[in-house]
Coordinates of C-alpha atoms and ligand atoms in Angstrom, one line a residue:
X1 CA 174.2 -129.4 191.3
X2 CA 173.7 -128.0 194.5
X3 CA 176.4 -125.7 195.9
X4 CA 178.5 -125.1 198.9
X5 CA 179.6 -122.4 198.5
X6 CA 178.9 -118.3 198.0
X7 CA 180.3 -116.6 195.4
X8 CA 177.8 -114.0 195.3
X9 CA 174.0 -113.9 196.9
X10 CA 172.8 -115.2 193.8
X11 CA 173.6 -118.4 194.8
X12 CA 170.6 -118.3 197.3
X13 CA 167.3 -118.8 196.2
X14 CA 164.7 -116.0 198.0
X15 CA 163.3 -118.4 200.3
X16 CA 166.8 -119.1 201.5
X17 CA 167.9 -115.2 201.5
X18 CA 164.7 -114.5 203.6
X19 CA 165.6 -117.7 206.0
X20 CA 169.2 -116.5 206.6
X21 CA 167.8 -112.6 207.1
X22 CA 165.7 -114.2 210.1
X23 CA 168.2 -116.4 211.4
X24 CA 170.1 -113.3 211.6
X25 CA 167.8 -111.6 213.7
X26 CA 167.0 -114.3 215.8
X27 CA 170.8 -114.8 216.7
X28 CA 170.4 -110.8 217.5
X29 CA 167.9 -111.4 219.8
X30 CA 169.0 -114.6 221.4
X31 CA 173.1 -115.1 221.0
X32 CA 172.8 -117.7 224.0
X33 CA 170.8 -120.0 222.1
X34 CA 173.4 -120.4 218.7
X35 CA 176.6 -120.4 221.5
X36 CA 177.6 -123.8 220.4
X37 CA 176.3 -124.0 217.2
X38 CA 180.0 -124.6 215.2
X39 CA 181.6 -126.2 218.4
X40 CA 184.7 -127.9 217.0
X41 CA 184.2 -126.3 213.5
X42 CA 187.2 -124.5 212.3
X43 CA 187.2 -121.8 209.6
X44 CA 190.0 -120.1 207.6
X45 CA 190.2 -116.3 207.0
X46 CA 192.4 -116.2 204.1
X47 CA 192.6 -112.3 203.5
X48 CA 194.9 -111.4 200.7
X49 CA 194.0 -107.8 200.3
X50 CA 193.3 -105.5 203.8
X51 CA 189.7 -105.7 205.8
X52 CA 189.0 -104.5 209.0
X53 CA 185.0 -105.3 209.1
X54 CA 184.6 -108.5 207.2
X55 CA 187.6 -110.1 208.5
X56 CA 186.9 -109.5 211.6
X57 CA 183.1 -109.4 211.9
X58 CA 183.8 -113.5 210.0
X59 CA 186.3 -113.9 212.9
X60 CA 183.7 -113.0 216.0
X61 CA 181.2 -114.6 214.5
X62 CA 183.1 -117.3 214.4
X63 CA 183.8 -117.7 218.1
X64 CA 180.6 -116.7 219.0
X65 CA 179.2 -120.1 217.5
X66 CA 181.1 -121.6 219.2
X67 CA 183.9 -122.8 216.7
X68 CA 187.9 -121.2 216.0
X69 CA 189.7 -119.5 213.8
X70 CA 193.1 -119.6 211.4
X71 CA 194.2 -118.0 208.7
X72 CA 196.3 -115.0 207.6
X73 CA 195.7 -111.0 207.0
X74 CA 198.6 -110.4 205.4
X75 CA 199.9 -112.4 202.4
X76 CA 203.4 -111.5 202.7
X77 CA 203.5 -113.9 206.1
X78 CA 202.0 -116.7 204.3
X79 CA 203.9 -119.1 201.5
X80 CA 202.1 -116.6 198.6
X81 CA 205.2 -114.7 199.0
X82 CA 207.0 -117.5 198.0
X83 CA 205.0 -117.6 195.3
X84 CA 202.9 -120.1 196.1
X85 CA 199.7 -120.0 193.8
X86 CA 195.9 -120.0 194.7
X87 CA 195.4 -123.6 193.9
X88 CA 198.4 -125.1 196.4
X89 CA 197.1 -122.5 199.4
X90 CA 193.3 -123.3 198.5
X91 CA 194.1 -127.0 198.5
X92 CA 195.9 -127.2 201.6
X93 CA 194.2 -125.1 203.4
X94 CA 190.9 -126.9 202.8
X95 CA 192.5 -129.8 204.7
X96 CA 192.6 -128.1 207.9
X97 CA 189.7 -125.9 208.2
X98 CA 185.9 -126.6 207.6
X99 CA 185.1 -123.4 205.6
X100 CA 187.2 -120.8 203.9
X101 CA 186.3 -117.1 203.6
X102 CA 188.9 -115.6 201.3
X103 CA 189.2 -112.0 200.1
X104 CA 191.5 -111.6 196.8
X105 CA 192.1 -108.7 194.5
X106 CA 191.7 -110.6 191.6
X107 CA 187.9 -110.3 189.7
X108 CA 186.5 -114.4 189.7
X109 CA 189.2 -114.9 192.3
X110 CA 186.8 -116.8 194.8
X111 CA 185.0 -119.5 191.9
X112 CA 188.8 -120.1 191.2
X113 CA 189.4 -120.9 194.5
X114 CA 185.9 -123.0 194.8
X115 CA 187.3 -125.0 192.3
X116 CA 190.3 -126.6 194.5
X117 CA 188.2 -126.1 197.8
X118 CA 186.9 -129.4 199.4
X119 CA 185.2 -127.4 201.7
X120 CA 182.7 -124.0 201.6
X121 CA 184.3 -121.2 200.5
X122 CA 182.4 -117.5 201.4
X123 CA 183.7 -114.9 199.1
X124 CA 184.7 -111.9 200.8
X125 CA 185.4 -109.4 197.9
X126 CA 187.1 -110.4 195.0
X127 CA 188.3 -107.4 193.7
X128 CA 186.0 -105.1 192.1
X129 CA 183.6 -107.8 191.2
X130 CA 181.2 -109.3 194.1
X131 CA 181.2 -108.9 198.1
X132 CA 178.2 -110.8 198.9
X133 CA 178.2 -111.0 202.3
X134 CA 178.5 -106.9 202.5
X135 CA 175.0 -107.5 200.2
X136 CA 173.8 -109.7 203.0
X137 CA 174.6 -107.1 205.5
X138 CA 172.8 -104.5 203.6
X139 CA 169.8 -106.1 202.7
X140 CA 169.6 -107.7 207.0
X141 CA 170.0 -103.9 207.8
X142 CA 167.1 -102.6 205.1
X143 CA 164.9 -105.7 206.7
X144 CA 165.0 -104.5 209.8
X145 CA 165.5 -101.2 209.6
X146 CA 163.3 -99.8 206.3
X147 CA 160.8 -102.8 206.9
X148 CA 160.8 -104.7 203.5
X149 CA 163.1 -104.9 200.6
X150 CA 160.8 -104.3 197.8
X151 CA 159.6 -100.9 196.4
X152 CA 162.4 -99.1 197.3
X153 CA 163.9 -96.3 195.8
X154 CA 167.4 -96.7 196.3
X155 CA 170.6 -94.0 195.3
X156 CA 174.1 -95.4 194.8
X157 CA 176.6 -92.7 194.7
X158 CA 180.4 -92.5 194.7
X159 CA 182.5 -95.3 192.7
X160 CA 180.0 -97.6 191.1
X161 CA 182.6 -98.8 188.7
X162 CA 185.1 -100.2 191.4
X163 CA 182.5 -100.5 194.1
X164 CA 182.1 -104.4 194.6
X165 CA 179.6 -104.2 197.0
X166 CA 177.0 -101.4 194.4
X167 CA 177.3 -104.4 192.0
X168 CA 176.0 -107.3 194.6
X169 CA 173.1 -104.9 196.2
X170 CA 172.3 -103.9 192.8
X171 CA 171.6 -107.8 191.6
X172 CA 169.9 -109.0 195.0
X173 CA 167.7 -105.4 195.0
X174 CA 166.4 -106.5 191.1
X175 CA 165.3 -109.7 192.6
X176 CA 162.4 -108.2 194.5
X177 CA 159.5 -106.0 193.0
X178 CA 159.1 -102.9 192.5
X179 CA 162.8 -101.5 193.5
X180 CA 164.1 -98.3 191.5
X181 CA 168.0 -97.3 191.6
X182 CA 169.0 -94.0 191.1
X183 CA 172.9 -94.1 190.3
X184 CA 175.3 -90.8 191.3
X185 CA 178.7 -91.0 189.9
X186 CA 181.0 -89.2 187.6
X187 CA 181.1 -90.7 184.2
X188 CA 184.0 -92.2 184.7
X189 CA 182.9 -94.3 187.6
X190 CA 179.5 -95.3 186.2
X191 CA 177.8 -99.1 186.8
X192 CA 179.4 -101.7 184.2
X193 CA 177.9 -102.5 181.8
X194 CA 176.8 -106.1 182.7
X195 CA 175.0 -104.4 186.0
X196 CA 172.9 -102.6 183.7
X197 CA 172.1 -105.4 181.5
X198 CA 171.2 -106.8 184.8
X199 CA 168.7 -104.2 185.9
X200 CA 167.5 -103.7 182.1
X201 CA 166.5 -107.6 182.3
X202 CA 164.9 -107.4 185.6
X203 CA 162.5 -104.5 184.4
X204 CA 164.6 -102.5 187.1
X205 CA 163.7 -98.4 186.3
X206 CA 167.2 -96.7 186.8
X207 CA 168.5 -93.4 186.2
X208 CA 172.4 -91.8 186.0
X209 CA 172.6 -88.5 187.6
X210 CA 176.2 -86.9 188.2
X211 CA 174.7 -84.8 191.0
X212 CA 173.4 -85.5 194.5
X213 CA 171.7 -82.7 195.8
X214 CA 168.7 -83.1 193.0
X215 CA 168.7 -87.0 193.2
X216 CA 168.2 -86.7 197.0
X217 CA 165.1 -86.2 197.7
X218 CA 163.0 -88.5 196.3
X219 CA 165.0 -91.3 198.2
X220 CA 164.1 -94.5 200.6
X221 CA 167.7 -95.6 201.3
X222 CA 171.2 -93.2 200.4
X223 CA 173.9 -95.7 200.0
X224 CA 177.8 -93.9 199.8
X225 CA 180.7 -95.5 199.2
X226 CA 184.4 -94.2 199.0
X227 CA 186.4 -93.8 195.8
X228 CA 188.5 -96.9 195.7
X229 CA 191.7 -95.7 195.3
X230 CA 193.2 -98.6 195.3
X231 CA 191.6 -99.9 192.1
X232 CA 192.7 -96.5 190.1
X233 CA 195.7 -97.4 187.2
X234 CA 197.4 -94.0 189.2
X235 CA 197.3 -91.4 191.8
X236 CA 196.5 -88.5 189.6
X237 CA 193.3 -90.6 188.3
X238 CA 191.9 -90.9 191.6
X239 CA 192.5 -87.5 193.0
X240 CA 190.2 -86.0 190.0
X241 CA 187.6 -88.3 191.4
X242 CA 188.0 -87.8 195.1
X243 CA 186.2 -85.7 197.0
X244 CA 183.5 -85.3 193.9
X245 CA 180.5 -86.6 196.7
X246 CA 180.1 -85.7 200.3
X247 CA 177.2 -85.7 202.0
X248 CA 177.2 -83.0 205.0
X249 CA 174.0 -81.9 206.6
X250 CA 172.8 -79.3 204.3
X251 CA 172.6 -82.1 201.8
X252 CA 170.4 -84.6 204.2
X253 CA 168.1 -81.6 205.2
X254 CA 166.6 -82.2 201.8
X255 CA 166.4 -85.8 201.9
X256 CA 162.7 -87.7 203.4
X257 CA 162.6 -87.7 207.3
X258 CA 162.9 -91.9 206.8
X259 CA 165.2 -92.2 204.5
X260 CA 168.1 -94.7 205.8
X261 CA 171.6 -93.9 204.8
X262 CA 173.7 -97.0 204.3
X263 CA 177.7 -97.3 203.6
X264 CA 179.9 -100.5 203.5
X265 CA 182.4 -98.9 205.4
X266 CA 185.3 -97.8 205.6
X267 CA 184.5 -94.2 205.1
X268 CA 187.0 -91.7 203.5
X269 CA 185.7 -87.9 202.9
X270 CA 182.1 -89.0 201.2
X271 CA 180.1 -88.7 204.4
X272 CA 180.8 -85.6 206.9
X273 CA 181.4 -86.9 210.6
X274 CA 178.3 -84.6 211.5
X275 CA 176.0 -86.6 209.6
X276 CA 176.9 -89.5 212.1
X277 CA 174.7 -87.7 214.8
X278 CA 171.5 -88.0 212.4
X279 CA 169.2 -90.8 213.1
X280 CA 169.2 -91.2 209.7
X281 CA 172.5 -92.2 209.8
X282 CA 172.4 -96.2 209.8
X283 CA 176.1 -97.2 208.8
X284 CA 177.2 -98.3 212.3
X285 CA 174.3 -100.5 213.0
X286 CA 175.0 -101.7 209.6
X287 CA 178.2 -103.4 210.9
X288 CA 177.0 -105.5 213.0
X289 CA 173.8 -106.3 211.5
X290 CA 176.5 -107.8 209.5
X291 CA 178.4 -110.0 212.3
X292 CA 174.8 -111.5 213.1
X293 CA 174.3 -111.9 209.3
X294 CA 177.8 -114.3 209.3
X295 CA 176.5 -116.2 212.0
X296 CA 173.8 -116.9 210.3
X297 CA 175.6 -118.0 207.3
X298 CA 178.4 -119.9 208.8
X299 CA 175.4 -122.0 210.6
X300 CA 173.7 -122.7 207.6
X301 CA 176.8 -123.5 205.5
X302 CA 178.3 -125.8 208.1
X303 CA 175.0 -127.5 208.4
X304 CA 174.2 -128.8 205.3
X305 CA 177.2 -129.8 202.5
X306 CA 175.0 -128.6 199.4
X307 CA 173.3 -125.5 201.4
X308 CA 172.1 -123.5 198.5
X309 CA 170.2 -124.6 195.2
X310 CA 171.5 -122.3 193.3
X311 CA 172.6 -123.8 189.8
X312 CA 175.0 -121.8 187.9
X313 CA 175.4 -121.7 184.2
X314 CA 177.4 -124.7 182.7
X315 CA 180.5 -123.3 182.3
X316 CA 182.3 -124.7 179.5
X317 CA 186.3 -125.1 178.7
X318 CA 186.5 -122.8 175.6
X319 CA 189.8 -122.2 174.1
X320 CA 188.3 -119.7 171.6
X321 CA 187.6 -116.6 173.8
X322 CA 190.1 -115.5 176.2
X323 CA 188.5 -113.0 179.0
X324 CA 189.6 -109.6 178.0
X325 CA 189.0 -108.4 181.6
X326 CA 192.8 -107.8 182.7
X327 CA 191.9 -107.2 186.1
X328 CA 190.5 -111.3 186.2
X329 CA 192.1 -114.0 187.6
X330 CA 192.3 -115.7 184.6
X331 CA 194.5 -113.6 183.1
X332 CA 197.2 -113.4 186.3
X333 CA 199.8 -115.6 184.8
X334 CA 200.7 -116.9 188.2
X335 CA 196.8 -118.6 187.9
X336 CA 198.0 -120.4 184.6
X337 CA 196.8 -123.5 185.6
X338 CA 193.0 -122.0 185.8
X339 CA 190.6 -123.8 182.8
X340 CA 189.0 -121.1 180.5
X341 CA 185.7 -121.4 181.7
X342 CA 182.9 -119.1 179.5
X343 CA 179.0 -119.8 179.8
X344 CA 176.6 -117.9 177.4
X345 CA 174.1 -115.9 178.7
X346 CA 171.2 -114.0 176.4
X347 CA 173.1 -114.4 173.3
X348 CA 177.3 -113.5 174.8
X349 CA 180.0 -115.4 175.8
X350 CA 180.7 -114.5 179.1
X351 CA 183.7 -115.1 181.2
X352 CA 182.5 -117.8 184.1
X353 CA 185.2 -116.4 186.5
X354 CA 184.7 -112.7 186.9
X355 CA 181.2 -112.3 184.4
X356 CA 182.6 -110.0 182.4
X357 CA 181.2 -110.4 178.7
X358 CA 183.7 -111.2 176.4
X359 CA 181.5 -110.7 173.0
Ligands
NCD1 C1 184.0 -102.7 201.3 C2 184.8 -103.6 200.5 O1 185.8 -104.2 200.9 O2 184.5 -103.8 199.3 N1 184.3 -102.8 202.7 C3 183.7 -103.8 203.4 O3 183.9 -104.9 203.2 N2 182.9 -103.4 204.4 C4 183.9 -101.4 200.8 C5 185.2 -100.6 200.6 O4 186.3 -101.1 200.7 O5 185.0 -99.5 200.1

């Protein structure tokens, strides 16, 4: 089956990752010629945990095809604080608009709501699991700004555990040849196990250091990211993990002269407002690469119903193995409804929401 919807860049072959990449920067070059592209569309921002970027970067890019916007930003306006559950809002509001990006703090949140969406639905984060059109940000800005996307030697440092978008670069980077990840985190905020596996299949050399100074510079791209406090079971857990990283100029004088430094944004305390004034400094730019990267994808998703070939694993309803992942949506009682969906993949049972293995 062909799909209409992105859960994560996965569901993308190459050819149509490298397709959307260009049509990015063709809309860069040219916004006059895509102005009407989504006249008359409209699409839904259904944001149930705060963005600034991706909501609004989704929003202009929107109105810059062309087409309008509903939705809401703050779930506490909407019926959900009546208590109104994913499948009613999804349902509904699939009648009114022509795509849906949604952002949710529940892990398999967005191929829950896919399954009650008549219509496209983008995932915009769902919790600590995927954000793949931050991936599709990143790997428009290493394009056009590092020149390729293979053979790179790439550093992730900060919270790789809770750090949604580390796990969708990570996946999309393994897809190409010759790419190397060096990851810098405490041990407490180290890759999941399931990314590894990822990177182990891929034949994807990667290192753990807990320091960035020595990891530095042998580096093609730097790629921060805050501590995500929110994701922390309590405040004292996160304040032994803040403030562990920051990258300041003494750091980047030992880093290459081309390296790129990339961050998903919003920045905390990881990255030192002088570094800002480096050239190396790519962050900004990285934002709106992005907005040209949603225009892209809006286009193609509005174009074609079945716009990716991606075919996922068959899930199956399995009343044996319940996801142990607390944080999925599976396990939010309010998502009762939600059919236990596992698909096997080299030998576990793994959870078909959120792709956390259950044994
Ligand atoms: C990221 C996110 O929401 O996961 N932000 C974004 O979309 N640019 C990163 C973050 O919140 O740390």
């Amino acid at each position: 089956m062909k799909h209409k919807n992105l859960i994560d860049l996965e569901y993308m072959t190459r050819d149509q990752l490298e397709h959307t990449i260009m049509l990015a920067g063709a809309i860069k070059e040219r916004p006059e010629i895509y102005k009407h592209a989504c006249d008359g569309k409209i699409m839904a921002t259904l944001f149930f945990e705060p963005s600034t970027r991706t909501q609004m970067s989704f929003q202009t890019a929107m109105m810059r095809l062309g087409g309008n916007t509903i939705g809401f930003d703050n779930p506490m306006n909407s019926s959900v604080a009546k208590g109104e559950n994913l499948k009613d809002t999804i349902s509904m509001v699939s009648s009114y608009a022509d795509i849906i990006a949604m952002r949710h703090p529940a892990e398999g949140s967005a191929k829950a709501a896919s399954l009650y969406s008549s219509v496209p639905v983008i995932n915009c984060g769902d919790g600590g699991h995927y954000h793949p059109t931050q991936t599709l940000t990143d790997v428009i800005t290493l394009n056009y700004e590092k020149g390729r996307l293979n053979n790179l030697r790439i550093g992730l440092c900060g919270d790789l555990l809770n750090g949604r978008t580390v796990h969708s670069l990570i996946k999309t980077m393994c897809r190409y040849e010759g790419n190397s990840f060096v990851l810098i985190s405490t041990k407490e905020l180290s890759v999941p196990q399931y990314i590894k596996n990822i990177m182990e299949k891929a034949g994807c050399e990667y290192t753990e250091v807990d320091n960035l100074v020595d990891a530095i510079a042998e580096l093609d791209v730097l790629y921060m990211t805050r501590i995500q406090r929110e994701r922390f079971e309590s405040e004292e857990e996160y304040q032994k993990q803040k403030g562990v990283f920051v990258l300041d100029t003494e750091k980047l004088a030992l880093a290459k002269e081309d390296m790129i430094i990339l961050h998903p944004l919003p920045r905390v305390d990881e990255i030192a407002i002088e570094v800002d004034d480096d050239p190396r400094a790519c962050y900004f730019k990285q934002a709106e690469y992005g907005m040209y990267g949603r225009m892209a994808l809006i286009a193609l998703l509005l174009r074609s119903e079945d716009a990716f070939s991606f075919k996922s694993a068959d899930p199956t309803v399995d009343k044996e193995h319940k996801c142990t992942n607390e944080k999925c949506i599976v396990n939010d009682p309010q998502q009762h409804y939600l059919p236990k969906n596992t698909y096997e993949k080299d030998g576990h049972i793994c959870c078909d929401y959120c792709d956390h293995i259950i044994e």
